[in-house]
Amino acid sequence: MRPMRGAAPPGPGPEAGRRPAGAARSRAADALGRGRWGLIPSWAKEPSIGNRMINARAETVAEKPSFRNALRRRRCLIPADGFYEWQKRPGGPKQPFDVSREDGAPFALAGLWEHWQGEGGEGVESCTIIPTQANDLVAPIHDRMPVILDPGEHALWLDASVTDAARVTAPLRPYPPEELE
């Protein structure tokens, strides 16, 4: 798989570590894959609904019908080496800011995935990222930022047998600002 630069909705988004409930740890779903960016709930009539579901806010992800089931059973990691936040500028175009880890290491964003099956039999894998409130570094640029999961939280996040909303949403917090640049 080639690196993706500037991946953005509604194009393809990378996903890693997808494991449906009950699947064995050795299942091929643990491998890196790609899903259409913008979550398409399994109950949706049309895939175009995904164009409006590129983010699942950390504060409401457990409550929203569009994301609730994916949060329980279909969590994924979205690998990245940085992300852009866009700052509104008075009277001008938005200014992009590239945010990455201070040590340059890659990281994993918290994501959700779904499989949608159309009436004609076409299947679509889709994903969304989970943003939270911005930390002190990002806040002057934008009020939100993607959830970056600590490596120690990856196993819990990917464990589909863990369905308790409070336990699953505990890691959905701003990343420490001193570790980003």
mmCIF file of C-alpha atoms in Angstrom:
data_model
loop_
_atom_site.group_PDB
_atom_site.id
_atom_site.type_symbol
_atom_site.label_atom_id
_atom_site.label_comp_id
_atom_site.label_asym_id
_atom_site.label_seq_id
_atom_site.Cartn_x
_atom_site.Cartn_y
_atom_site.Cartn_z
ATOM 1 C CA MET A 1 0.000 0.000 0.000
ATOM 2 C CA ARG A 2 1.354 3.429 -0.927
ATOM 3 C CA PRO A 3 1.349 6.327 1.527
ATOM 4 C CA MET A 4 -1.604 8.685 1.211
ATOM 5 C CA ARG A 5 -0.888 12.394 1.270
ATOM 6 C CA GLY A 6 -3.701 14.770 1.996
ATOM 7 C CA ALA A 7 -6.373 12.067 2.250
ATOM 8 C CA ALA A 8 -9.672 13.866 2.545
ATOM 9 C CA PRO A 9 -13.370 13.130 2.280
ATOM 10 C CA PRO A 10 -15.121 11.872 0.253
ATOM 11 C CA GLY A 11 -12.164 9.960 -1.185
ATOM 12 C CA PRO A 12 -10.618 6.764 0.143
ATOM 13 C CA GLY A 13 -9.350 6.677 3.702
ATOM 14 C CA PRO A 14 -6.899 4.191 5.189
ATOM 15 C CA GLU A 15 -8.066 1.886 7.960
ATOM 16 C CA ALA A 16 -6.179 -0.577 10.080
ATOM 17 C CA GLY A 17 -7.119 -3.158 12.627
ATOM 18 C CA ARG A 18 -10.727 -3.761 11.697
ATOM 19 C CA ARG A 19 -12.027 -6.841 13.475
ATOM 20 C CA PRO A 20 -15.767 -7.634 13.575
ATOM 21 C CA ALA A 21 -17.183 -9.033 16.813
ATOM 22 C CA GLY A 22 -16.436 -12.712 17.227
ATOM 23 C CA ALA A 23 -13.710 -12.789 14.558
ATOM 24 C CA ALA A 24 -10.468 -14.572 15.309
ATOM 25 C CA ARG A 25 -7.396 -12.433 15.934
ATOM 26 C CA SER A 26 -5.661 -13.945 12.914
ATOM 27 C CA ARG A 27 -8.402 -12.870 10.518
ATOM 28 C CA ALA A 28 -7.255 -10.932 7.464
ATOM 29 C CA ALA A 29 -9.374 -7.988 8.638
ATOM 30 C CA ASP A 30 -6.503 -7.089 10.956
ATOM 31 C CA ALA A 31 -4.569 -5.938 7.891
ATOM 32 C CA LEU A 32 -4.451 -2.447 6.493
ATOM 33 C CA GLY A 33 -7.324 -1.731 4.153
ATOM 34 C CA ARG A 34 -9.168 1.183 2.650
ATOM 35 C CA GLY A 35 -12.679 2.363 3.121
ATOM 36 C CA ARG A 36 -14.678 5.171 1.577
ATOM 37 C CA TRP A 37 -14.341 8.217 3.800
ATOM 38 C CA GLY A 38 -17.723 9.128 5.256
ATOM 39 C CA LEU A 39 -19.530 6.450 7.266
ATOM 40 C CA ILE A 40 -22.484 4.815 5.534
ATOM 41 C CA PRO A 41 -24.652 3.158 8.217
ATOM 42 C CA SER A 42 -25.781 -0.365 7.317
ATOM 43 C CA TRP A 43 -29.425 0.775 7.471
ATOM 44 C CA ALA A 44 -28.961 3.674 4.992
ATOM 45 C CA LYS A 45 -30.977 3.564 1.765
ATOM 46 C CA GLU A 46 -28.336 5.446 -0.264
ATOM 47 C CA PRO A 47 -24.548 5.631 0.098
ATOM 48 C CA SER A 48 -24.600 9.421 -0.378
ATOM 49 C CA ILE A 49 -25.466 9.807 3.322
ATOM 50 C CA GLY A 50 -21.781 9.112 3.986
ATOM 51 C CA ASN A 51 -20.850 12.484 2.457
ATOM 52 C CA ARG A 52 -22.283 14.090 5.603
ATOM 53 C CA MET A 53 -20.720 11.628 8.072
ATOM 54 C CA ILE A 54 -17.001 12.262 7.729
ATOM 55 C CA ASN A 55 -16.655 12.949 11.480
ATOM 56 C CA ALA A 56 -18.249 11.332 14.533
ATOM 57 C CA ARG A 57 -17.896 13.797 17.424
ATOM 58 C CA ALA A 58 -16.365 12.169 20.520
ATOM 59 C CA GLU A 59 -18.892 13.870 22.789
ATOM 60 C CA THR A 60 -21.934 12.350 21.027
ATOM 61 C CA VAL A 61 -20.639 9.260 19.166
ATOM 62 C CA ALA A 62 -22.218 6.841 21.688
ATOM 63 C CA GLU A 63 -25.650 8.495 21.356
ATOM 64 C CA LYS A 64 -26.055 9.152 17.620
ATOM 65 C CA PRO A 65 -27.918 6.366 15.751
ATOM 66 C CA SER A 66 -25.566 6.747 12.775
ATOM 67 C CA PHE A 67 -22.492 5.883 14.860
ATOM 68 C CA ARG A 68 -23.753 3.979 17.931
ATOM 69 C CA ASN A 69 -23.523 0.446 16.482
ATOM 70 C CA ALA A 70 -20.143 1.044 14.840
ATOM 71 C CA LEU A 71 -18.805 2.343 18.169
ATOM 72 C CA ARG A 72 -19.901 -0.887 19.851
ATOM 73 C CA ARG A 73 -18.540 -3.332 17.284
ATOM 74 C CA ARG A 74 -16.611 -1.735 14.398
ATOM 75 C CA ARG A 75 -13.798 0.462 15.654
ATOM 76 C CA CYS A 76 -10.637 0.923 13.611
ATOM 77 C CA LEU A 77 -7.316 2.719 13.650
ATOM 78 C CA ILE A 78 -6.557 5.228 10.932
ATOM 79 C CA PRO A 79 -2.781 5.525 10.506
ATOM 80 C CA ALA A 80 -1.357 8.994 9.917
ATOM 81 C CA ASP A 81 1.855 10.943 10.201
ATOM 82 C CA GLY A 82 0.048 14.264 10.490
ATOM 83 C CA PHE A 83 -3.235 16.043 9.946
ATOM 84 C CA TYR A 84 -4.355 19.431 8.710
ATOM 85 C CA GLU A 85 -6.511 21.904 10.579
ATOM 86 C CA TRP A 86 -7.799 24.958 8.789
ATOM 87 C CA GLN A 87 -7.822 28.376 10.406
ATOM 88 C CA LYS A 88 -10.420 30.918 9.328
ATOM 89 C CA ARG A 89 -8.836 34.225 8.357
ATOM 90 C CA PRO A 90 -10.744 37.482 8.215
ATOM 91 C CA GLY A 91 -11.418 38.470 4.621
ATOM 92 C CA GLY A 92 -9.272 35.737 3.145
ATOM 93 C CA PRO A 93 -9.079 32.046 2.416
ATOM 94 C CA LYS A 94 -8.630 29.520 5.226
ATOM 95 C CA GLN A 95 -5.009 28.806 6.154
ATOM 96 C CA PRO A 96 -3.991 25.128 6.494
ATOM 97 C CA PHE A 97 -1.741 24.070 9.374
ATOM 98 C CA ASP A 98 0.024 20.698 9.355
ATOM 99 C CA VAL A 99 0.064 19.080 12.797
ATOM 100 C CA SER A 100 2.321 16.090 13.514
ATOM 101 C CA ARG A 101 4.071 14.424 16.419
ATOM 102 C CA GLU A 102 7.107 16.308 17.651
ATOM 103 C CA ASP A 103 9.281 13.206 17.145
ATOM 104 C CA GLY A 104 7.920 12.663 13.608
ATOM 105 C CA ALA A 105 6.572 9.197 14.466
ATOM 106 C CA PRO A 106 3.340 7.970 12.885
ATOM 107 C CA PHE A 107 0.230 7.645 15.039
ATOM 108 C CA ALA A 108 -3.274 6.208 14.952
ATOM 109 C CA LEU A 109 -6.497 8.187 14.815
ATOM 110 C CA ALA A 110 -9.641 6.737 16.370
ATOM 111 C CA GLY A 111 -12.046 5.653 13.652
ATOM 112 C CA LEU A 112 -15.212 3.677 12.977
ATOM 113 C CA TRP A 113 -16.092 1.533 9.985
ATOM 114 C CA GLU A 114 -19.213 0.019 8.437
ATOM 115 C CA HIS A 115 -20.145 -2.318 5.620
ATOM 116 C CA TRP A 116 -23.110 -1.140 3.557
ATOM 117 C CA GLN A 117 -24.898 -3.430 1.121
ATOM 118 C CA GLY A 118 -26.972 -1.816 -1.629
ATOM 119 C CA GLU A 119 -30.140 -3.307 -3.096
ATOM 120 C CA GLY A 120 -28.241 -4.108 -6.273
ATOM 121 C CA GLY A 121 -25.735 -6.160 -4.298
ATOM 122 C CA GLU A 122 -22.902 -3.612 -4.341
ATOM 123 C CA GLY A 123 -20.983 -3.463 -1.082
ATOM 124 C CA VAL A 124 -19.171 -0.438 0.289
ATOM 125 C CA GLU A 125 -16.719 -0.318 3.173
ATOM 126 C CA SER A 126 -16.765 3.131 4.757
ATOM 127 C CA CYS A 127 -15.055 4.856 7.650
ATOM 128 C CA THR A 128 -15.086 8.023 9.717
ATOM 129 C CA ILE A 129 -12.690 9.671 12.143
ATOM 130 C CA ILE A 130 -13.575 10.801 15.640
ATOM 131 C CA PRO A 131 -12.688 14.404 16.480
ATOM 132 C CA THR A 132 -12.693 15.898 19.967
ATOM 133 C CA GLN A 133 -12.085 19.344 21.426
ATOM 134 C CA ALA A 134 -8.746 20.863 20.462
ATOM 135 C CA ASN A 135 -5.792 20.792 22.829
ATOM 136 C CA ASP A 136 -3.888 23.986 23.737
ATOM 137 C CA LEU A 137 -1.639 23.749 20.660
ATOM 138 C CA VAL A 138 -4.429 23.326 18.101
ATOM 139 C CA ALA A 139 -7.072 25.561 19.765
ATOM 140 C CA PRO A 140 -5.733 28.845 18.275
ATOM 141 C CA ILE A 141 -6.152 27.273 14.808
ATOM 142 C CA HIS A 142 -9.406 25.312 15.172
ATOM 143 C CA ASP A 143 -11.742 24.255 17.977
ATOM 144 C CA ARG A 144 -11.601 20.530 17.057
ATOM 145 C CA MET A 145 -8.902 17.947 16.349
ATOM 146 C CA PRO A 146 -8.888 14.209 15.580
ATOM 147 C CA VAL A 147 -8.543 11.812 18.494
ATOM 148 C CA ILE A 148 -5.008 10.384 18.498
ATOM 149 C CA LEU A 149 -4.959 7.126 20.421
ATOM 150 C CA ASP A 150 -2.016 6.278 22.641
ATOM 151 C CA PRO A 151 -0.375 3.001 21.527
ATOM 152 C CA GLY A 152 -1.393 1.465 24.873
ATOM 153 C CA GLU A 153 -5.054 2.101 23.962
ATOM 154 C CA HIS A 154 -4.981 0.382 20.555
ATOM 155 C CA ALA A 155 -5.829 -3.110 21.845
ATOM 156 C CA LEU A 156 -8.837 -1.888 23.848
ATOM 157 C CA TRP A 157 -10.045 0.230 20.940
ATOM 158 C CA LEU A 158 -9.896 -2.730 18.541
ATOM 159 C CA ASP A 159 -11.392 -5.277 20.961
ATOM 160 C CA ALA A 160 -14.934 -5.772 19.630
ATOM 161 C CA SER A 161 -15.878 -7.736 22.752
ATOM 162 C CA VAL A 162 -15.656 -4.465 24.732
ATOM 163 C CA THR A 163 -19.020 -2.806 24.116
ATOM 164 C CA ASP A 164 -19.480 -0.646 27.233
ATOM 165 C CA ALA A 165 -19.807 2.915 25.923
ATOM 166 C CA ALA A 166 -18.107 4.513 28.947
ATOM 167 C CA ARG A 167 -15.087 2.218 28.641
ATOM 168 C CA VAL A 168 -14.792 2.595 24.877
ATOM 169 C CA THR A 169 -15.147 6.380 24.889
ATOM 170 C CA ALA A 170 -12.669 6.965 27.759
ATOM 171 C CA PRO A 171 -9.670 7.347 25.356
ATOM 172 C CA LEU A 172 -11.523 9.917 23.196
ATOM 173 C CA ARG A 173 -9.734 12.984 24.521
ATOM 174 C CA PRO A 174 -7.315 15.631 23.195
ATOM 175 C CA TYR A 175 -3.751 14.419 22.671
ATOM 176 C CA PRO A 176 -1.106 16.048 24.920
ATOM 177 C CA PRO A 177 -0.052 19.315 23.224
ATOM 178 C CA GLU A 178 3.595 18.946 24.259
ATOM 179 C CA GLU A 179 3.883 15.847 22.029
ATOM 180 C CA LEU A 180 2.729 17.673 18.863
ATOM 181 C CA GLU A 181 4.146 20.403 16.659
#
